[in-house]
Amino acid sequence: AKVLRHQGFRRVRVVVPGDQLTVAGVEVQISHSASLGIGPGVGFHLSRAGRTFWCAGAPPPVDVDGRAPSFARAHPAEVVAVCALGLSAGGVPLTLDADDAMLLAGLARARHLMPLQVEAAPAGLGALLFSQARALRRPPSGGPRVVVVPAGTWCRVRPFG
């Protein structure tokens, strides 16, 4: 905020996840996101006159942190924009990959998914620290059980929770 004010922006508001505000008739709800070492990140959900847009930012994978999927279920959006780089460090996933981005858009009942920075690849020092290879992912303890089902097979699923 200080940097923006120094640049001449006088009406700067610092927001945190969970904040709700209205600006020029647009309802803005702030969601959780992540940031790679720069501090906490936020996403924003915009709605006005029945139209909705959610920029989720760069949330962690859905099986690592459940706040983004919970927000998606509670706040439907016509368009979801999400950073889907699929970065991992040391085999630990840090950001969503394309599959998680589609899942998040599905939870938000989106008509359109706008992946952000999908073609960007880490370069220089970043290439040494981060990889875009799919890391081995295990479900969190106490969460839903992962079941592999052959294609074309029907099964009954009990709701979790």
PDB file of C-alpha atoms in Angstrom:
ATOM      1  CA  ALA A   1       0.000   0.000   0.000  1.00  0.00           C
ATOM      2  CA  LYS A   2       2.854   2.385   0.813  1.00  0.00           C
ATOM      3  CA  VAL A   3       4.401   1.885  -2.626  1.00  0.00           C
ATOM      4  CA  LEU A   4       1.096   2.608  -4.373  1.00  0.00           C
ATOM      5  CA  ARG A   5       0.517   5.716  -2.291  1.00  0.00           C
ATOM      6  CA  HIS A   6       4.048   6.861  -3.079  1.00  0.00           C
ATOM      7  CA  GLN A   7       3.227   6.429  -6.793  1.00  0.00           C
ATOM      8  CA  GLY A   8       0.316   8.852  -6.447  1.00  0.00           C
ATOM      9  CA  PHE A   9      -2.615   6.519  -5.743  1.00  0.00           C
ATOM     10  CA  ARG A  10      -4.489   8.096  -2.830  1.00  0.00           C
ATOM     11  CA  ARG A  11      -7.376   5.682  -2.321  1.00  0.00           C
ATOM     12  CA  VAL A  12      -5.575   2.422  -1.564  1.00  0.00           C
ATOM     13  CA  ARG A  13      -7.289  -0.180   0.580  1.00  0.00           C
ATOM     14  CA  VAL A  14      -5.496  -3.190   2.056  1.00  0.00           C
ATOM     15  CA  VAL A  15      -7.700  -6.298   1.957  1.00  0.00           C
ATOM     16  CA  VAL A  16      -7.498  -9.756   3.478  1.00  0.00           C
ATOM     17  CA  PRO A  17      -9.330 -12.977   2.597  1.00  0.00           C
ATOM     18  CA  GLY A  18     -12.928 -12.834   3.763  1.00  0.00           C
ATOM     19  CA  ASP A  19     -13.329  -9.088   3.191  1.00  0.00           C
ATOM     20  CA  GLN A  20     -16.428  -7.929   1.308  1.00  0.00           C
ATOM     21  CA  LEU A  21     -16.813  -4.470  -0.160  1.00  0.00           C
ATOM     22  CA  THR A  22     -18.679  -2.606  -2.867  1.00  0.00           C
ATOM     23  CA  VAL A  23     -16.869  -0.363  -5.331  1.00  0.00           C
ATOM     24  CA  ALA A  24     -18.811   1.569  -7.982  1.00  0.00           C
ATOM     25  CA  GLY A  25     -21.736  -0.841  -7.677  1.00  0.00           C
ATOM     26  CA  VAL A  26     -19.561  -3.944  -8.027  1.00  0.00           C
ATOM     27  CA  GLU A  27     -19.576  -6.383  -5.119  1.00  0.00           C
ATOM     28  CA  VAL A  28     -16.042  -7.585  -4.370  1.00  0.00           C
ATOM     29  CA  GLN A  29     -15.295 -10.593  -2.176  1.00  0.00           C
ATOM     30  CA  ILE A  30     -11.712 -11.462  -1.358  1.00  0.00           C
ATOM     31  CA  SER A  31     -10.629 -15.125  -1.459  1.00  0.00           C
ATOM     32  CA  HIS A  32      -7.555 -16.954  -0.197  1.00  0.00           C
ATOM     33  CA  SER A  33      -4.699 -17.505  -2.590  1.00  0.00           C
ATOM     34  CA  ALA A  34      -0.970 -18.062  -2.290  1.00  0.00           C
ATOM     35  CA  SER A  35       2.238 -16.361  -3.227  1.00  0.00           C
ATOM     36  CA  LEU A  36       5.640 -17.845  -3.847  1.00  0.00           C
ATOM     37  CA  GLY A  37       7.627 -16.221  -1.075  1.00  0.00           C
ATOM     38  CA  ILE A  38       6.233 -12.707  -1.445  1.00  0.00           C
ATOM     39  CA  GLY A  39       3.698 -13.049   1.357  1.00  0.00           C
ATOM     40  CA  PRO A  40       0.058 -14.024   1.420  1.00  0.00           C
ATOM     41  CA  GLY A  41      -1.881 -13.618  -1.783  1.00  0.00           C
ATOM     42  CA  VAL A  42      -5.528 -12.923  -2.444  1.00  0.00           C
ATOM     43  CA  GLY A  43      -8.023 -13.583  -5.181  1.00  0.00           C
ATOM     44  CA  PHE A  44     -11.124 -11.529  -5.926  1.00  0.00           C
ATOM     45  CA  HIS A  45     -14.689 -12.395  -6.889  1.00  0.00           C
ATOM     46  CA  LEU A  46     -16.589  -9.662  -8.714  1.00  0.00           C
ATOM     47  CA  SER A  47     -20.352  -9.584  -9.194  1.00  0.00           C
ATOM     48  CA  ARG A  48     -22.778  -7.043 -10.583  1.00  0.00           C
ATOM     49  CA  ALA A  49     -26.214  -7.324 -12.188  1.00  0.00           C
ATOM     50  CA  GLY A  50     -26.090 -11.122 -12.200  1.00  0.00           C
ATOM     51  CA  ARG A  51     -22.684 -11.334 -13.936  1.00  0.00           C
ATOM     52  CA  THR A  52     -19.765 -12.870 -12.030  1.00  0.00           C
ATOM     53  CA  PHE A  53     -15.997 -13.204 -12.432  1.00  0.00           C
ATOM     54  CA  TRP A  54     -13.479 -14.834 -10.062  1.00  0.00           C
ATOM     55  CA  CYS A  55      -9.746 -14.317 -10.331  1.00  0.00           C
ATOM     56  CA  ALA A  56      -8.466 -16.984  -7.961  1.00  0.00           C
ATOM     57  CA  GLY A  57      -4.838 -15.874  -8.219  1.00  0.00           C
ATOM     58  CA  ALA A  58      -2.388 -18.738  -7.652  1.00  0.00           C
ATOM     59  CA  PRO A  59      -3.977 -20.937  -4.989  1.00  0.00           C
ATOM     60  CA  PRO A  60      -2.258 -24.086  -3.746  1.00  0.00           C
ATOM     61  CA  PRO A  61      -3.386 -27.441  -5.186  1.00  0.00           C
ATOM     62  CA  VAL A  62      -6.882 -28.472  -4.128  1.00  0.00           C
ATOM     63  CA  ASP A  63      -5.624 -31.518  -2.238  1.00  0.00           C
ATOM     64  CA  VAL A  64      -3.157 -29.412  -0.233  1.00  0.00           C
ATOM     65  CA  ASP A  65      -5.421 -26.550   0.858  1.00  0.00           C
ATOM     66  CA  GLY A  66      -9.219 -26.698   0.800  1.00  0.00           C
ATOM     67  CA  ARG A  67      -9.934 -22.979   1.099  1.00  0.00           C
ATOM     68  CA  ALA A  68     -10.089 -22.294  -2.661  1.00  0.00           C
ATOM     69  CA  PRO A  69     -12.492 -25.201  -3.374  1.00  0.00           C
ATOM     70  CA  SER A  70     -14.695 -24.123  -0.457  1.00  0.00           C
ATOM     71  CA  PHE A  71     -14.782 -20.549  -1.788  1.00  0.00           C
ATOM     72  CA  ALA A  72     -15.598 -21.850  -5.291  1.00  0.00           C
ATOM     73  CA  ARG A  73     -18.562 -23.839  -3.995  1.00  0.00           C
ATOM     74  CA  ALA A  74     -19.894 -20.839  -2.061  1.00  0.00           C
ATOM     75  CA  HIS A  75     -19.341 -18.260  -4.838  1.00  0.00           C
ATOM     76  CA  PRO A  76     -20.389 -19.396  -8.327  1.00  0.00           C
ATOM     77  CA  ALA A  77     -18.746 -17.538 -11.207  1.00  0.00           C
ATOM     78  CA  GLU A  78     -19.351 -17.433 -14.953  1.00  0.00           C
ATOM     79  CA  VAL A  79     -15.638 -16.976 -15.646  1.00  0.00           C
ATOM     80  CA  VAL A  80     -12.791 -18.256 -13.475  1.00  0.00           C
ATOM     81  CA  ALA A  81      -9.256 -16.984 -14.059  1.00  0.00           C
ATOM     82  CA  VAL A  82      -6.555 -18.938 -12.259  1.00  0.00           C
ATOM     83  CA  CYS A  83      -2.786 -19.302 -12.468  1.00  0.00           C
ATOM     84  CA  ALA A  84      -2.190 -22.942 -13.423  1.00  0.00           C
ATOM     85  CA  LEU A  85       1.591 -23.224 -13.623  1.00  0.00           C
ATOM     86  CA  GLY A  86       1.735 -26.488 -11.673  1.00  0.00           C
ATOM     87  CA  LEU A  87       4.966 -25.526  -9.902  1.00  0.00           C
ATOM     88  CA  SER A  88       6.540 -27.857  -7.378  1.00  0.00           C
ATOM     89  CA  ALA A  89       9.722 -27.696  -5.323  1.00  0.00           C
ATOM     90  CA  GLY A  90      11.372 -30.843  -4.040  1.00  0.00           C
ATOM     91  CA  GLY A  91       8.358 -32.895  -5.120  1.00  0.00           C
ATOM     92  CA  VAL A  92       5.964 -30.751  -3.053  1.00  0.00           C
ATOM     93  CA  PRO A  93       3.250 -29.107  -5.186  1.00  0.00           C
ATOM     94  CA  LEU A  94       3.040 -25.323  -4.709  1.00  0.00           C
ATOM     95  CA  THR A  95       0.500 -24.127  -7.274  1.00  0.00           C
ATOM     96  CA  LEU A  96      -2.443 -25.560  -9.165  1.00  0.00           C
ATOM     97  CA  ASP A  97      -1.888 -27.500 -12.347  1.00  0.00           C
ATOM     98  CA  ALA A  98      -4.294 -27.552 -15.305  1.00  0.00           C
ATOM     99  CA  ASP A  99      -6.355 -30.434 -13.852  1.00  0.00           C
ATOM    100  CA  ASP A 100      -6.851 -28.624 -10.546  1.00  0.00           C
ATOM    101  CA  ALA A 101      -7.785 -25.426 -12.400  1.00  0.00           C
ATOM    102  CA  MET A 102     -10.529 -27.295 -14.262  1.00  0.00           C
ATOM    103  CA  LEU A 103     -11.744 -28.837 -11.016  1.00  0.00           C
ATOM    104  CA  LEU A 104     -11.859 -25.419  -9.350  1.00  0.00           C
ATOM    105  CA  ALA A 105     -13.817 -23.988 -12.292  1.00  0.00           C
ATOM    106  CA  GLY A 106     -16.227 -26.911 -12.067  1.00  0.00           C
ATOM    107  CA  LEU A 107     -16.789 -26.302  -8.364  1.00  0.00           C
ATOM    108  CA  ALA A 108     -17.566 -22.654  -9.149  1.00  0.00           C
ATOM    109  CA  ARG A 109     -19.999 -23.804 -11.864  1.00  0.00           C
ATOM    110  CA  ALA A 110     -18.089 -21.677 -14.370  1.00  0.00           C
ATOM    111  CA  ARG A 111     -18.956 -21.495 -18.045  1.00  0.00           C
ATOM    112  CA  HIS A 112     -15.422 -20.441 -18.944  1.00  0.00           C
ATOM    113  CA  LEU A 113     -11.952 -21.105 -17.506  1.00  0.00           C
ATOM    114  CA  MET A 114      -9.173 -18.655 -18.217  1.00  0.00           C
ATOM    115  CA  PRO A 115      -5.812 -20.230 -17.277  1.00  0.00           C
ATOM    116  CA  LEU A 116      -3.222 -17.561 -16.504  1.00  0.00           C
ATOM    117  CA  GLN A 117       0.496 -17.930 -17.196  1.00  0.00           C
ATOM    118  CA  VAL A 118       0.133 -21.527 -18.421  1.00  0.00           C
ATOM    119  CA  GLU A 119       2.835 -21.148 -21.071  1.00  0.00           C
ATOM    120  CA  ALA A 120       5.267 -19.390 -18.712  1.00  0.00           C
ATOM    121  CA  ALA A 121       8.114 -21.613 -17.592  1.00  0.00           C
ATOM    122  CA  PRO A 122      10.616 -20.960 -14.820  1.00  0.00           C
ATOM    123  CA  ALA A 123      13.880 -19.584 -16.173  1.00  0.00           C
ATOM    124  CA  GLY A 124      17.294 -18.892 -14.692  1.00  0.00           C
ATOM    125  CA  LEU A 125      17.457 -19.429 -10.951  1.00  0.00           C
ATOM    126  CA  GLY A 126      13.733 -20.254 -10.872  1.00  0.00           C
ATOM    127  CA  ALA A 127      14.347 -23.259 -13.133  1.00  0.00           C
ATOM    128  CA  LEU A 128      16.790 -24.609 -10.561  1.00  0.00           C
ATOM    129  CA  LEU A 129      14.348 -24.172  -7.663  1.00  0.00           C
ATOM    130  CA  PHE A 130      10.992 -25.043  -9.219  1.00  0.00           C
ATOM    131  CA  SER A 131       9.849 -27.768 -11.570  1.00  0.00           C
ATOM    132  CA  GLN A 132       6.661 -28.152 -13.549  1.00  0.00           C
ATOM    133  CA  ALA A 133       6.717 -31.943 -13.474  1.00  0.00           C
ATOM    134  CA  ARG A 134       3.670 -33.440 -11.832  1.00  0.00           C
ATOM    135  CA  ALA A 135       4.628 -34.285  -8.283  1.00  0.00           C
ATOM    136  CA  LEU A 136       3.385 -37.379  -6.485  1.00  0.00           C
ATOM    137  CA  ARG A 137       0.266 -36.261  -4.675  1.00  0.00           C
ATOM    138  CA  ARG A 138      -1.282 -38.005  -1.716  1.00  0.00           C
ATOM    139  CA  PRO A 139      -4.650 -37.067  -0.222  1.00  0.00           C
ATOM    140  CA  PRO A 140      -4.541 -35.341   3.160  1.00  0.00           C
ATOM    141  CA  SER A 141      -5.170 -37.539   6.161  1.00  0.00           C
ATOM    142  CA  GLY A 142      -8.775 -37.461   7.302  1.00  0.00           C
ATOM    143  CA  GLY A 143      -9.909 -36.270   3.872  1.00  0.00           C
ATOM    144  CA  PRO A 144     -11.779 -38.098   1.163  1.00  0.00           C
ATOM    145  CA  ARG A 145     -10.446 -41.472   0.110  1.00  0.00           C
ATOM    146  CA  VAL A 146      -9.083 -41.629  -3.439  1.00  0.00           C
ATOM    147  CA  VAL A 147     -10.581 -44.459  -5.479  1.00  0.00           C
ATOM    148  CA  VAL A 148      -9.374 -45.441  -8.945  1.00  0.00           C
ATOM    149  CA  VAL A 149     -12.292 -46.688 -11.050  1.00  0.00           C
ATOM    150  CA  PRO A 150     -11.971 -48.171 -14.549  1.00  0.00           C
ATOM    151  CA  ALA A 151     -13.591 -46.065 -17.268  1.00  0.00           C
ATOM    152  CA  GLY A 152     -17.228 -46.947 -17.926  1.00  0.00           C
ATOM    153  CA  THR A 153     -17.818 -48.335 -14.425  1.00  0.00           C
ATOM    154  CA  TRP A 154     -20.634 -46.928 -12.300  1.00  0.00           C
ATOM    155  CA  CYS A 155     -20.202 -46.634  -8.564  1.00  0.00           C
ATOM    156  CA  ARG A 156     -22.104 -45.116  -5.667  1.00  0.00           C
ATOM    157  CA  VAL A 157     -20.313 -42.288  -3.856  1.00  0.00           C
ATOM    158  CA  ARG A 158     -21.120 -41.290  -0.296  1.00  0.00           C
ATOM    159  CA  PRO A 159     -20.846 -37.523   0.338  1.00  0.00           C
ATOM    160  CA  PHE A 160     -17.812 -36.531   2.382  1.00  0.00           C
ATOM    161  CA  GLY A 161     -18.297 -34.567   5.570  1.00  0.00           C
TER     162      GLY A 161
END
